[in-house]
mmCIF file of C-alpha atoms in Angstrom:
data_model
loop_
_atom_site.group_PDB
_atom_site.id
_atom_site.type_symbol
_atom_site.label_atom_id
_atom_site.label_comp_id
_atom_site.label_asym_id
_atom_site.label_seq_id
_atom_site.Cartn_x
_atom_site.Cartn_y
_atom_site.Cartn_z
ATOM 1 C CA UNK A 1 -170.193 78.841 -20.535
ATOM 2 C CA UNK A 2 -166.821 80.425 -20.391
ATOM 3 C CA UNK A 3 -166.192 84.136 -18.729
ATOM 4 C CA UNK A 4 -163.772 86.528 -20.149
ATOM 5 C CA UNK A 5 -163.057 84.650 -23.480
ATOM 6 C CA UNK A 6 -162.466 87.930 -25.321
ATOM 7 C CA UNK A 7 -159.561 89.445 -22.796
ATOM 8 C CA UNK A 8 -158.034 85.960 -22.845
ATOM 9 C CA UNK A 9 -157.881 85.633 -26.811
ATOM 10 C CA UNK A 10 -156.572 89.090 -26.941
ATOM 11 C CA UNK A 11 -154.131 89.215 -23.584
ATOM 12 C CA UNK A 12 -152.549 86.481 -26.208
ATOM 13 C CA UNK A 13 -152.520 87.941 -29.063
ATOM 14 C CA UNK A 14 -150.975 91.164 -27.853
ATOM 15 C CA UNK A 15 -148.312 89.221 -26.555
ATOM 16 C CA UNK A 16 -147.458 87.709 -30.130
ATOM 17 C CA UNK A 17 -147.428 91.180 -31.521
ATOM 18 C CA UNK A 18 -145.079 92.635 -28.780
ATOM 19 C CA UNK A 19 -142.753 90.313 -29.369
ATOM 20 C CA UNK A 20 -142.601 89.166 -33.191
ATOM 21 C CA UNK A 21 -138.884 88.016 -32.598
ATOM 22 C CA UNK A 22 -139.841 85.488 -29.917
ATOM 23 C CA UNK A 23 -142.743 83.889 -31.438
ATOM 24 C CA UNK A 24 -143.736 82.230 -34.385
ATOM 25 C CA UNK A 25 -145.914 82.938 -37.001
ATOM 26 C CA UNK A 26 -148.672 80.779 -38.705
ATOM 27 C CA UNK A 27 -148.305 78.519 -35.192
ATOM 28 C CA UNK A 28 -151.872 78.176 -33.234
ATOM 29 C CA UNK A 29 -152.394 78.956 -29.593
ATOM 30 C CA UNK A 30 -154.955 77.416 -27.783
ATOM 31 C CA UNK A 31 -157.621 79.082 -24.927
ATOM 32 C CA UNK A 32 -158.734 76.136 -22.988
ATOM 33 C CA UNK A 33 -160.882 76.203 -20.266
ATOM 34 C CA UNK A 34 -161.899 73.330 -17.179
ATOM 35 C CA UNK A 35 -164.353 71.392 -18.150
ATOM 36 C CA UNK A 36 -167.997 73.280 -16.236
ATOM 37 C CA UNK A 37 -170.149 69.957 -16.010
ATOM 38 C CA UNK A 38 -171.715 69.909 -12.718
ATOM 39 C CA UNK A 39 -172.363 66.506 -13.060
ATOM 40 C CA UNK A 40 -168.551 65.232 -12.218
ATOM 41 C CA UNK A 41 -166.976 64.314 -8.202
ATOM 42 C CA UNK A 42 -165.605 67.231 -6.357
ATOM 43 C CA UNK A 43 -162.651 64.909 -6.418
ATOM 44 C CA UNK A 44 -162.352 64.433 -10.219
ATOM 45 C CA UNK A 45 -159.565 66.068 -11.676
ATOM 46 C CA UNK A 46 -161.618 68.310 -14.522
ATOM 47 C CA UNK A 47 -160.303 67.918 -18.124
ATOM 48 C CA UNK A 48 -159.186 71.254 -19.878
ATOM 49 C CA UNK A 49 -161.378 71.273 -22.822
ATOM 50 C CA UNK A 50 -160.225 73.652 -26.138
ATOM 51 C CA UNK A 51 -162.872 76.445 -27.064
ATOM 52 C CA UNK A 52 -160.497 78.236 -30.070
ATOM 53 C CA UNK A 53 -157.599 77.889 -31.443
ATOM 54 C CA UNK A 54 -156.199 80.212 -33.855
ATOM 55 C CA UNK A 55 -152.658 81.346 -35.527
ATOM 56 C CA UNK A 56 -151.159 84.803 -36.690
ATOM 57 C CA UNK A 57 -150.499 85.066 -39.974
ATOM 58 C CA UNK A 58 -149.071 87.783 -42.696
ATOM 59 C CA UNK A 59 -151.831 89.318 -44.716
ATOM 60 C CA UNK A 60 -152.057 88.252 -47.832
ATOM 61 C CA UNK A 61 -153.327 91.915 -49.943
ATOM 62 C CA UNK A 62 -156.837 93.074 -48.111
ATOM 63 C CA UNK A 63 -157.972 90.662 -45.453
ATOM 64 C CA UNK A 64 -161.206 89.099 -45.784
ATOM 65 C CA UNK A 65 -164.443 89.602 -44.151
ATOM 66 C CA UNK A 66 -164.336 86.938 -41.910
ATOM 67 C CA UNK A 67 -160.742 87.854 -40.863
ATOM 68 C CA UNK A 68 -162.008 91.894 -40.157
ATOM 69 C CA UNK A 69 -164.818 90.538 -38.338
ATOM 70 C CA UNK A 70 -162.631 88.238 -35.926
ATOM 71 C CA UNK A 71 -160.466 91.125 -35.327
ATOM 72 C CA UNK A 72 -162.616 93.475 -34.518
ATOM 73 C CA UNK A 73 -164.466 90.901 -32.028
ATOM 74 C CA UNK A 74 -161.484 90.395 -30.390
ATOM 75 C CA UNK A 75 -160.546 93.841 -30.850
ATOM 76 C CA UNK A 76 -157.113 93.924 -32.210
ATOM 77 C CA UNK A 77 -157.545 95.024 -35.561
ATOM 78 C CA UNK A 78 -155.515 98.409 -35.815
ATOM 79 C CA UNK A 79 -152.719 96.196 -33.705
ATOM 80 C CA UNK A 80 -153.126 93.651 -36.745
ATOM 81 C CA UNK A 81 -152.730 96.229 -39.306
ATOM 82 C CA UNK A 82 -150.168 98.092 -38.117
ATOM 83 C CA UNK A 83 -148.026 95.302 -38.453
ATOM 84 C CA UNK A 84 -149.423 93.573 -41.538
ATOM 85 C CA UNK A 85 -150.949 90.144 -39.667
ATOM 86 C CA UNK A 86 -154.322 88.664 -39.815
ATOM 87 C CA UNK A 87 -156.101 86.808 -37.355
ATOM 88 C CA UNK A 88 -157.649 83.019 -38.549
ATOM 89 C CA UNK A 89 -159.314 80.795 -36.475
ATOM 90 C CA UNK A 90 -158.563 77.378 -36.876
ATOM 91 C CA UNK A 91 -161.091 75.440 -34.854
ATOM 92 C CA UNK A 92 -163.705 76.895 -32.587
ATOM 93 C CA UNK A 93 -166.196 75.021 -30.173
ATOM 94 C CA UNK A 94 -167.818 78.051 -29.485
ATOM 95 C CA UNK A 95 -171.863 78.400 -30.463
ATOM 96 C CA UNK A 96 -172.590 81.608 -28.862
ATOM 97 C CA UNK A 97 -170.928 84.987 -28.281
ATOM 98 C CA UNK A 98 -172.208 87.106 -25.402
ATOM 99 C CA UNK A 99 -170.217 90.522 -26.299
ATOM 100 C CA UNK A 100 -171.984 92.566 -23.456
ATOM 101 C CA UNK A 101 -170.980 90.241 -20.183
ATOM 102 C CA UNK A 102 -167.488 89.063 -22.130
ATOM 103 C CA UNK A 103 -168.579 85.753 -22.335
ATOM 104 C CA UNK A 104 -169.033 82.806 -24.576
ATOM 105 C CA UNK A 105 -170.912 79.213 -24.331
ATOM 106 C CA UNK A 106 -168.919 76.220 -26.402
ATOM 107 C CA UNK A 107 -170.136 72.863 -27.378
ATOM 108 C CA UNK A 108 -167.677 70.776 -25.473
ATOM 109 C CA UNK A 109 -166.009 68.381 -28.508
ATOM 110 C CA UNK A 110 -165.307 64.990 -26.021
ATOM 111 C CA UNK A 111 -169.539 64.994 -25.919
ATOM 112 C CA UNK A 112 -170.682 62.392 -28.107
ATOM 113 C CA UNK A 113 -173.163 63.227 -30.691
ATOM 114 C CA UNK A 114 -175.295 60.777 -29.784
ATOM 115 C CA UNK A 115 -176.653 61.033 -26.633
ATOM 116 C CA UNK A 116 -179.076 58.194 -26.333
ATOM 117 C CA UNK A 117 -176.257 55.500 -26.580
ATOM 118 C CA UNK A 118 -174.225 54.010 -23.582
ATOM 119 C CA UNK A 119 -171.186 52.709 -22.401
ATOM 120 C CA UNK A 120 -171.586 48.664 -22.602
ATOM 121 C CA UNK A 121 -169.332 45.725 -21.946
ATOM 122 C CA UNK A 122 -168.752 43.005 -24.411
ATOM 123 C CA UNK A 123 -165.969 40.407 -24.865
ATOM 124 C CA UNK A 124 -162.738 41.551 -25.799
ATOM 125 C CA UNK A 125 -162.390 40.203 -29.556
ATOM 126 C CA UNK A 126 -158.484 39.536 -28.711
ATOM 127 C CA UNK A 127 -159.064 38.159 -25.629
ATOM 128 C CA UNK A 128 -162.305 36.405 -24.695
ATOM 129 C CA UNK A 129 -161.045 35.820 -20.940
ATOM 130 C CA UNK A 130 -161.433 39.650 -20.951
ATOM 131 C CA UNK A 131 -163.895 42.363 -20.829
ATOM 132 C CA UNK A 132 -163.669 45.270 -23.092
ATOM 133 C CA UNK A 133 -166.016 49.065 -22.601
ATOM 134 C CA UNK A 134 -167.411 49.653 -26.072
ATOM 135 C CA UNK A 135 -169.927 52.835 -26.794
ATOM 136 C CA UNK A 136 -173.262 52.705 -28.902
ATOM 137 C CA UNK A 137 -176.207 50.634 -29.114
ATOM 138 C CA UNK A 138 -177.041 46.979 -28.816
ATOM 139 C CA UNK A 139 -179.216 45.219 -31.279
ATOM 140 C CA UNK A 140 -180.619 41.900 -29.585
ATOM 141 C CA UNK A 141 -181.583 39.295 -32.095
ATOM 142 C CA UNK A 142 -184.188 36.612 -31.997
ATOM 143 C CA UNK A 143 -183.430 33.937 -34.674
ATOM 144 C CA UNK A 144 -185.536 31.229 -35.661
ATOM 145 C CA UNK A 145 -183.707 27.893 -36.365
ATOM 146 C CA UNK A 146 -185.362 25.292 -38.867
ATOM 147 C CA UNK A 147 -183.259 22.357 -38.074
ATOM 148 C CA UNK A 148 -185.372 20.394 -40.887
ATOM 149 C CA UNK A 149 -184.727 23.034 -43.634
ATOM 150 C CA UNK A 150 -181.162 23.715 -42.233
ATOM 151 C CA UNK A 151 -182.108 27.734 -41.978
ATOM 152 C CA UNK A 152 -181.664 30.225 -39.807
ATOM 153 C CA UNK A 153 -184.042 33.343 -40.003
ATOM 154 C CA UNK A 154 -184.165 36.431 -37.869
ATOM 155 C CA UNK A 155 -187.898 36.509 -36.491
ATOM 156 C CA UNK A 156 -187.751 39.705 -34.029
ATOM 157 C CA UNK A 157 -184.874 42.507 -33.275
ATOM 158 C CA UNK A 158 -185.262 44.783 -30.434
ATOM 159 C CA UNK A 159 -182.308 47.658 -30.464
ATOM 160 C CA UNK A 160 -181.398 49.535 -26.810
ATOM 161 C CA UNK A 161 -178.747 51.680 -24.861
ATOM 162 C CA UNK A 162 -175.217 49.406 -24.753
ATOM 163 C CA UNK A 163 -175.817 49.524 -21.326
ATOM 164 C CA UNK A 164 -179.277 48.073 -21.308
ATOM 165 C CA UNK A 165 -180.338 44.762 -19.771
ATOM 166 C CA UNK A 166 -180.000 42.649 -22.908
ATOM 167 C CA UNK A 167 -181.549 39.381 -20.841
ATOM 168 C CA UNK A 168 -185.235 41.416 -20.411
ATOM 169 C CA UNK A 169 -185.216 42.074 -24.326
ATOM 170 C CA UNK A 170 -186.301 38.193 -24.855
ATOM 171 C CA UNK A 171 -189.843 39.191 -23.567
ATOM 172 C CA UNK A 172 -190.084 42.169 -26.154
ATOM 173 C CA UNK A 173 -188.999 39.955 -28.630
ATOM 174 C CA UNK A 174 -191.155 37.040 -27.847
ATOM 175 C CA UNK A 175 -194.110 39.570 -28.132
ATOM 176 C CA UNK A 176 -193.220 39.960 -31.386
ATOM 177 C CA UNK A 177 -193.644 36.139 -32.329
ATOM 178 C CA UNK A 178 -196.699 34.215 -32.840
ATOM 179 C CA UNK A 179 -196.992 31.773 -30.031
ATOM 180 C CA UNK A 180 -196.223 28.327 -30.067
ATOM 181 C CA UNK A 181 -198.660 26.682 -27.703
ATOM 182 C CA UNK A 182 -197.275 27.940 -24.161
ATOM 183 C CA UNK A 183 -200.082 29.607 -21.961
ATOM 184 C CA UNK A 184 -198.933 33.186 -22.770
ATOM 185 C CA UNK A 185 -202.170 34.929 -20.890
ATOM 186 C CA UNK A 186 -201.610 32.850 -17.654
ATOM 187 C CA UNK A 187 -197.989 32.110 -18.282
ATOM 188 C CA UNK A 188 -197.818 28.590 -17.424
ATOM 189 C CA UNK A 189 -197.370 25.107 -18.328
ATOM 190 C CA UNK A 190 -199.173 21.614 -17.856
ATOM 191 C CA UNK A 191 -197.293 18.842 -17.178
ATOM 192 C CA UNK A 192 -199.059 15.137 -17.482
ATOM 193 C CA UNK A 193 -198.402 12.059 -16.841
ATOM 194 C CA UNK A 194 -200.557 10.595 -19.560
ATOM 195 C CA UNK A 195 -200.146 7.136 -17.156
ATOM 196 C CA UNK A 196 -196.876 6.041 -18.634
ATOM 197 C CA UNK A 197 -196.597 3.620 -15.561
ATOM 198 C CA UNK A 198 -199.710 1.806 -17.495
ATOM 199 C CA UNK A 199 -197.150 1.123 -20.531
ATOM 200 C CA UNK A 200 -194.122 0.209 -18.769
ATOM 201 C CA UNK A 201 -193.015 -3.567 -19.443
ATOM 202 C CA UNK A 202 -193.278 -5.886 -16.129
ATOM 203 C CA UNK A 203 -189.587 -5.238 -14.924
ATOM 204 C CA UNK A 204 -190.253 -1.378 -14.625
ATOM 205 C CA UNK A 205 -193.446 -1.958 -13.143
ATOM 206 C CA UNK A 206 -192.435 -4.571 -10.512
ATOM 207 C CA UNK A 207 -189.326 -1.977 -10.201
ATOM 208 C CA UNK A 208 -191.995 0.706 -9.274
ATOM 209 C CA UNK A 209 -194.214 -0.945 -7.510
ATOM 210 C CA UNK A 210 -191.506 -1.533 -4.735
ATOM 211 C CA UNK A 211 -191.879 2.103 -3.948
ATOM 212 C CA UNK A 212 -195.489 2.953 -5.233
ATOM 213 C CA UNK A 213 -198.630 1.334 -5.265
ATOM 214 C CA UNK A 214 -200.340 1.912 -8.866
ATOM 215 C CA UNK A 215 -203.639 0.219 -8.040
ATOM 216 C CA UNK A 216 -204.216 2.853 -5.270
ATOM 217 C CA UNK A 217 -203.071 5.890 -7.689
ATOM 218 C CA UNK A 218 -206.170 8.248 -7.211
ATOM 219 C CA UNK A 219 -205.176 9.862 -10.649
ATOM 220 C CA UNK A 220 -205.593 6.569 -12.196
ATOM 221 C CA UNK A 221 -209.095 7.108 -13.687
ATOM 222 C CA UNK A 222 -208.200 10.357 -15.867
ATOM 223 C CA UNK A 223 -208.057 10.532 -18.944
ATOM 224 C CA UNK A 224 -204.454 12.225 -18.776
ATOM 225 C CA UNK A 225 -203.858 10.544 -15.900
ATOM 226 C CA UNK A 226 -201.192 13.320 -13.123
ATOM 227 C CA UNK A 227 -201.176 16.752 -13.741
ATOM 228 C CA UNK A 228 -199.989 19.599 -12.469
ATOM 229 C CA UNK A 229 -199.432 23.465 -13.204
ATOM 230 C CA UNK A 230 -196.369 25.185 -13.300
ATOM 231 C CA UNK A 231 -196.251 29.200 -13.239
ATOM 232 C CA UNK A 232 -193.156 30.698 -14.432
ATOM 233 C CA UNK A 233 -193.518 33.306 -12.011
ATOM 234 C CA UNK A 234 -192.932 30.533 -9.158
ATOM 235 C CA UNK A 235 -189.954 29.101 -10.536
ATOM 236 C CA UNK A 236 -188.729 31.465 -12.987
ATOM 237 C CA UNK A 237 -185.270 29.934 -13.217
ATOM 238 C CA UNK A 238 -186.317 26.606 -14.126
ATOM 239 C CA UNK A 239 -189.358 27.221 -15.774
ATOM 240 C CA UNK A 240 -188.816 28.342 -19.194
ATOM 241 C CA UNK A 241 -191.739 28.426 -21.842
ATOM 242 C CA UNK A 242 -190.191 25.928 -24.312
ATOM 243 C CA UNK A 243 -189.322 22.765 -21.039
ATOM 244 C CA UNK A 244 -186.403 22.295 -20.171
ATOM 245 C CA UNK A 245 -184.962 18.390 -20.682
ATOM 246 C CA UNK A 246 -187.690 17.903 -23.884
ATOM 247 C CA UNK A 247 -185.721 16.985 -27.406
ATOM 248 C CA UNK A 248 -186.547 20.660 -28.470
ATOM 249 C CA UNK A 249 -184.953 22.338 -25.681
ATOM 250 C CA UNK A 250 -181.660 20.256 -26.365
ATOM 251 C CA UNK A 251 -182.058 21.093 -29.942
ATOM 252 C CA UNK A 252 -182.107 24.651 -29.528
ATOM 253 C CA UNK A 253 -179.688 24.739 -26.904
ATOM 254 C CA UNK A 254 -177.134 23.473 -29.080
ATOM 255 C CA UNK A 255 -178.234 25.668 -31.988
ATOM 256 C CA UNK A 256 -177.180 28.361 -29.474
ATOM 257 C CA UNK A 257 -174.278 29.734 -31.612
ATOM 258 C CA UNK A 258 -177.015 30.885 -34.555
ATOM 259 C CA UNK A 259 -177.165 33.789 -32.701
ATOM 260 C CA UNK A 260 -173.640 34.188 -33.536
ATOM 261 C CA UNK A 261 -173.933 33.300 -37.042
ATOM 262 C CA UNK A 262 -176.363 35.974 -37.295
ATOM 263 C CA UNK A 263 -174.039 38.816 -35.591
ATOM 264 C CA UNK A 264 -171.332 38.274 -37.936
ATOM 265 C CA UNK A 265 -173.494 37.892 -40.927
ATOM 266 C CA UNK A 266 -174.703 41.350 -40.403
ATOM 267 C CA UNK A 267 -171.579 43.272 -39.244
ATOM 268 C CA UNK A 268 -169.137 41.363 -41.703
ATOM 269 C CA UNK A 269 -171.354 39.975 -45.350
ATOM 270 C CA UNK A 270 -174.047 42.427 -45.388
ATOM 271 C CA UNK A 271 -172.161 45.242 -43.467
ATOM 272 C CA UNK A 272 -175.051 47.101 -42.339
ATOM 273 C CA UNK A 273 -174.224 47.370 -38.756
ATOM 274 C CA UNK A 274 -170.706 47.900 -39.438
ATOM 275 C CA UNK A 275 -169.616 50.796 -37.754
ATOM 276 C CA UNK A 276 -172.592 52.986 -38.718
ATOM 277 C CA UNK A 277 -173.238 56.987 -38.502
ATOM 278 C CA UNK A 278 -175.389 57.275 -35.666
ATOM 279 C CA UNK A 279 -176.648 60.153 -33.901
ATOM 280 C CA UNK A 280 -179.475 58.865 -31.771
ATOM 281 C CA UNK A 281 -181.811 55.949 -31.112
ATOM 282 C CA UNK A 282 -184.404 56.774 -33.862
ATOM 283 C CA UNK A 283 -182.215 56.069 -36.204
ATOM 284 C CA UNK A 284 -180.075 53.356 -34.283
ATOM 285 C CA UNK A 285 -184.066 51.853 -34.391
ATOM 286 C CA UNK A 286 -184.286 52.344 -38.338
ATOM 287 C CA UNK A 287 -180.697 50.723 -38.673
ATOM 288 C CA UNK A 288 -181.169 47.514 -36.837
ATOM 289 C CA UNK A 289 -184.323 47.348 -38.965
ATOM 290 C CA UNK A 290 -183.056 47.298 -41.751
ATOM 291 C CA UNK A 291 -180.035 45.105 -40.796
ATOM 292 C CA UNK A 292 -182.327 42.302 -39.411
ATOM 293 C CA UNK A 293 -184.591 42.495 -43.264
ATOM 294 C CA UNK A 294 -181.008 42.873 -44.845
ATOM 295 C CA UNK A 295 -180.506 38.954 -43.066
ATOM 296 C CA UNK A 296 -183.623 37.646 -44.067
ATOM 297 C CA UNK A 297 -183.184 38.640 -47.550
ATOM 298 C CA UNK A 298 -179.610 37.344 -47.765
ATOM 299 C CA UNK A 299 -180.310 34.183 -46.189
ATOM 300 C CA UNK A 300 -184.049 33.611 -47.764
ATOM 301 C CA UNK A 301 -181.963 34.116 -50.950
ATOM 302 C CA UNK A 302 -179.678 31.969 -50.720
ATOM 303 C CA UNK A 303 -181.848 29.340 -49.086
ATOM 304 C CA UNK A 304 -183.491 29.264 -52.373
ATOM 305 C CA UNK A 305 -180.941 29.655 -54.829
ATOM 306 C CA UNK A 306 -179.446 26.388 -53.215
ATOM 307 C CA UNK A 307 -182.768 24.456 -53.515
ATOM 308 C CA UNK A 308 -182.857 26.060 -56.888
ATOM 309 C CA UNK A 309 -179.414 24.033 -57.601
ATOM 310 C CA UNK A 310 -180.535 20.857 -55.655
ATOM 311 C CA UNK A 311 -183.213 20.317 -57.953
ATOM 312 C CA UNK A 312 -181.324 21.378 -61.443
ATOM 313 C CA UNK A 313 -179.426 18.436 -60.315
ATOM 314 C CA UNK A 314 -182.149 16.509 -59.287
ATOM 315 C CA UNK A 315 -183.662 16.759 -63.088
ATOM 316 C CA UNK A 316 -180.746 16.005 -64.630
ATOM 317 C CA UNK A 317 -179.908 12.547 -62.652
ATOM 318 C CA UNK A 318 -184.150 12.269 -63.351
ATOM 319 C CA UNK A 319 -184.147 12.398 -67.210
ATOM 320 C CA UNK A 320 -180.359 10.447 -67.891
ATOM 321 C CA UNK A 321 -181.375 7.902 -65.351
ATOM 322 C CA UNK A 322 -182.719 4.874 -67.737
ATOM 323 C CA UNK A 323 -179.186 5.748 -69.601
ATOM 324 C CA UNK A 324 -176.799 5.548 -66.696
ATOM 325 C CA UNK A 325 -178.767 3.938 -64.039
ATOM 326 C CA UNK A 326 -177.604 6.686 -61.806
ATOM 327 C CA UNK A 327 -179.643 6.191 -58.416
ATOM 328 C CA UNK A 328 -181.701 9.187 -57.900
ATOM 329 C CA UNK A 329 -181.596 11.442 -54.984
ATOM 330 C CA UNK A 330 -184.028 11.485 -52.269
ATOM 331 C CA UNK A 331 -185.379 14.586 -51.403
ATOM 332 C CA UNK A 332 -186.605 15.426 -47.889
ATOM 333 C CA UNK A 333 -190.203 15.942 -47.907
ATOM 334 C CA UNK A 334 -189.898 19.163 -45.974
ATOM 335 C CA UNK A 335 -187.559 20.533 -48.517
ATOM 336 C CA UNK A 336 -189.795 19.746 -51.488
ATOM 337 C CA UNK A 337 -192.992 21.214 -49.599
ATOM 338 C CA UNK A 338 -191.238 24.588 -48.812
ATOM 339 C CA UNK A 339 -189.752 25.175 -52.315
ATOM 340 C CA UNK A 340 -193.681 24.667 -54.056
ATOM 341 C CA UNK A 341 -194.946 27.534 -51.124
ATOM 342 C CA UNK A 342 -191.708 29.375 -52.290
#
């Protein structure tokens, strides 16, 4: 809220009209007021935010109705047409004129319009060794790699505030995902030791029979041999549900920029996330949504219009082969399987 908007709006425009040969027509003037927000330091310098800004001007024949109204609200309008001027308003933040207590409330203009997003931190794109304050949302994507198939495929998408833990969102996603054998109820694994020492070949067992004696192993008579429990609660940082050290771990550790892949695809080839009009989370939801279907269609797509190709080719070597002897391609079995389900 602002107090005495009308005396200040028309303190200034008197002013213009007593002296015409100072001033200048058809330039605004500005009433500005500190920013009110309670929720800023006592030692913050407050902002001066506009609420109107408007210009004299020479009326063109009768003025209109807006331009009667917003002199008489100001109440200037036998000063206006005693001289020939009209008043226009050029921009106004204001949403709500109280007439009787001289006062006005104004939608400040620096708020952003949507107020669900946050202020984030991301890597500056011109500087990676720097961090960079960006505004909005952040969609986290979980993407499925099929190293076999050579295909990347968004499998869950999660969207929060930019300043939201990003790191937690793995456990929504997951929850989205069928499980892949890990303990999800008791949230554990099973490690055995399916008596490997049994298999060893007689240097590795004379090697570990220096420090252990296998006859007395009491574990020796199970069927799995050692094994043991392992909570991720108790070691959270070096439990993880797919085991750290295993081929698959390595795998997807080094498939770790397909989370890139997936970023760019959507802000830069399918453009959906690329700066769009958003004016809260509902529809921030809706739009990383769509974006994440947008990159399973594009990449589903293409995934087949390649096979498509492979095995044009394919039939072609096929039927000429008695006539050039041209070896025929072999076609992983994996491949062939997923383009009959397809």
């Amino acid at each position: 809220e602002v107090k005495e908007i009308f005396n200040r709006v028309k303190s200034q425009i008197m002013y213009r009209l007593n002296n015409l040969n100072k001033v200048q027509l058809n330039k605004e003037f500005r009433i500005k007021t500190e920013c009110p927000s309670e929720l800023l330091p006592d030692k913050v310098k407050r902002a001066k935010i506009e609420v109107i800004a408007l210009k004299l001007a020479l009326a063109e024949g009768t003025p209109t109705l807006e331009q009667k109204n917003t002199a008489i609200l100001f109440g200037v309008q036998k000063e206006l047409e005693k001289h020939g001027l009209c008043l226009k308003i050029i921009r106004s933040n204001i949403a709500v004129f109280n007439t009787c207590e001289q006062t006005a409330t104004f939608s400040c203009p620096r708020i952003p319009k949507d107020t669900d997003a946050k202020i984030g931190v991301r890597r500056d794109p011109q500087n990676a060794k720097k961090k960079q304050k960006i505004f909005g949302c952040n969609a986290v994507i979980s993407t499925s790699v099929e190293l076999d198939l050579k295909l990347e495929l968004p499998v869950a998408v999660t969207n929060i505030a930019g300043n939201g833990d990003e790191g937690s969102m793995l456990i929504v996603n997951k929850e989205q995902i069928k499980p892949n054998g890990f303990d999800s109820k008791n949230q554990c694994h099973t490690f055995c030791c399916f008596k490997q020492c049994l298999k060893m070949k007689v240097p590795g067992i004379n090697n570990l029979q220096k420090n252990y004696d296998i006859g007395a192993c009491p574990y020796i008579e199970n069927r799995n041999g050692y094994s043991k429990h392992m909570y991720i609660k108790h070691q959270p940082r070096m439990q993880n549900e797919i085991p750290r050290g295993t081929k698959r771990y390595n795998d997807l550790k080094q498939s770790r920029s397909a989370s890139e892949r997936a970023n760019s695809t959507i802000k830069e080839d399918v453009k959906v996330i690329d700066k769009p009009i958003v004016y809260n989370k509902s529809r921030a939801d809706i739009i990383v949504q769509i974006a994440a279907i947008a990159l399973l269609m594009h990449r589903s797509m293409a995934f087949i219009v390649k096979s498509t190709i492979f095995f044009l080719k394919h039939s072609v070597f096929n039927t000429h082969e008695t006539m050039n002897k041209t070896i025929r391609p072999k076609t992983p079995t994996s491949t062939r399987s997923q383009i009959q389900l397809e």
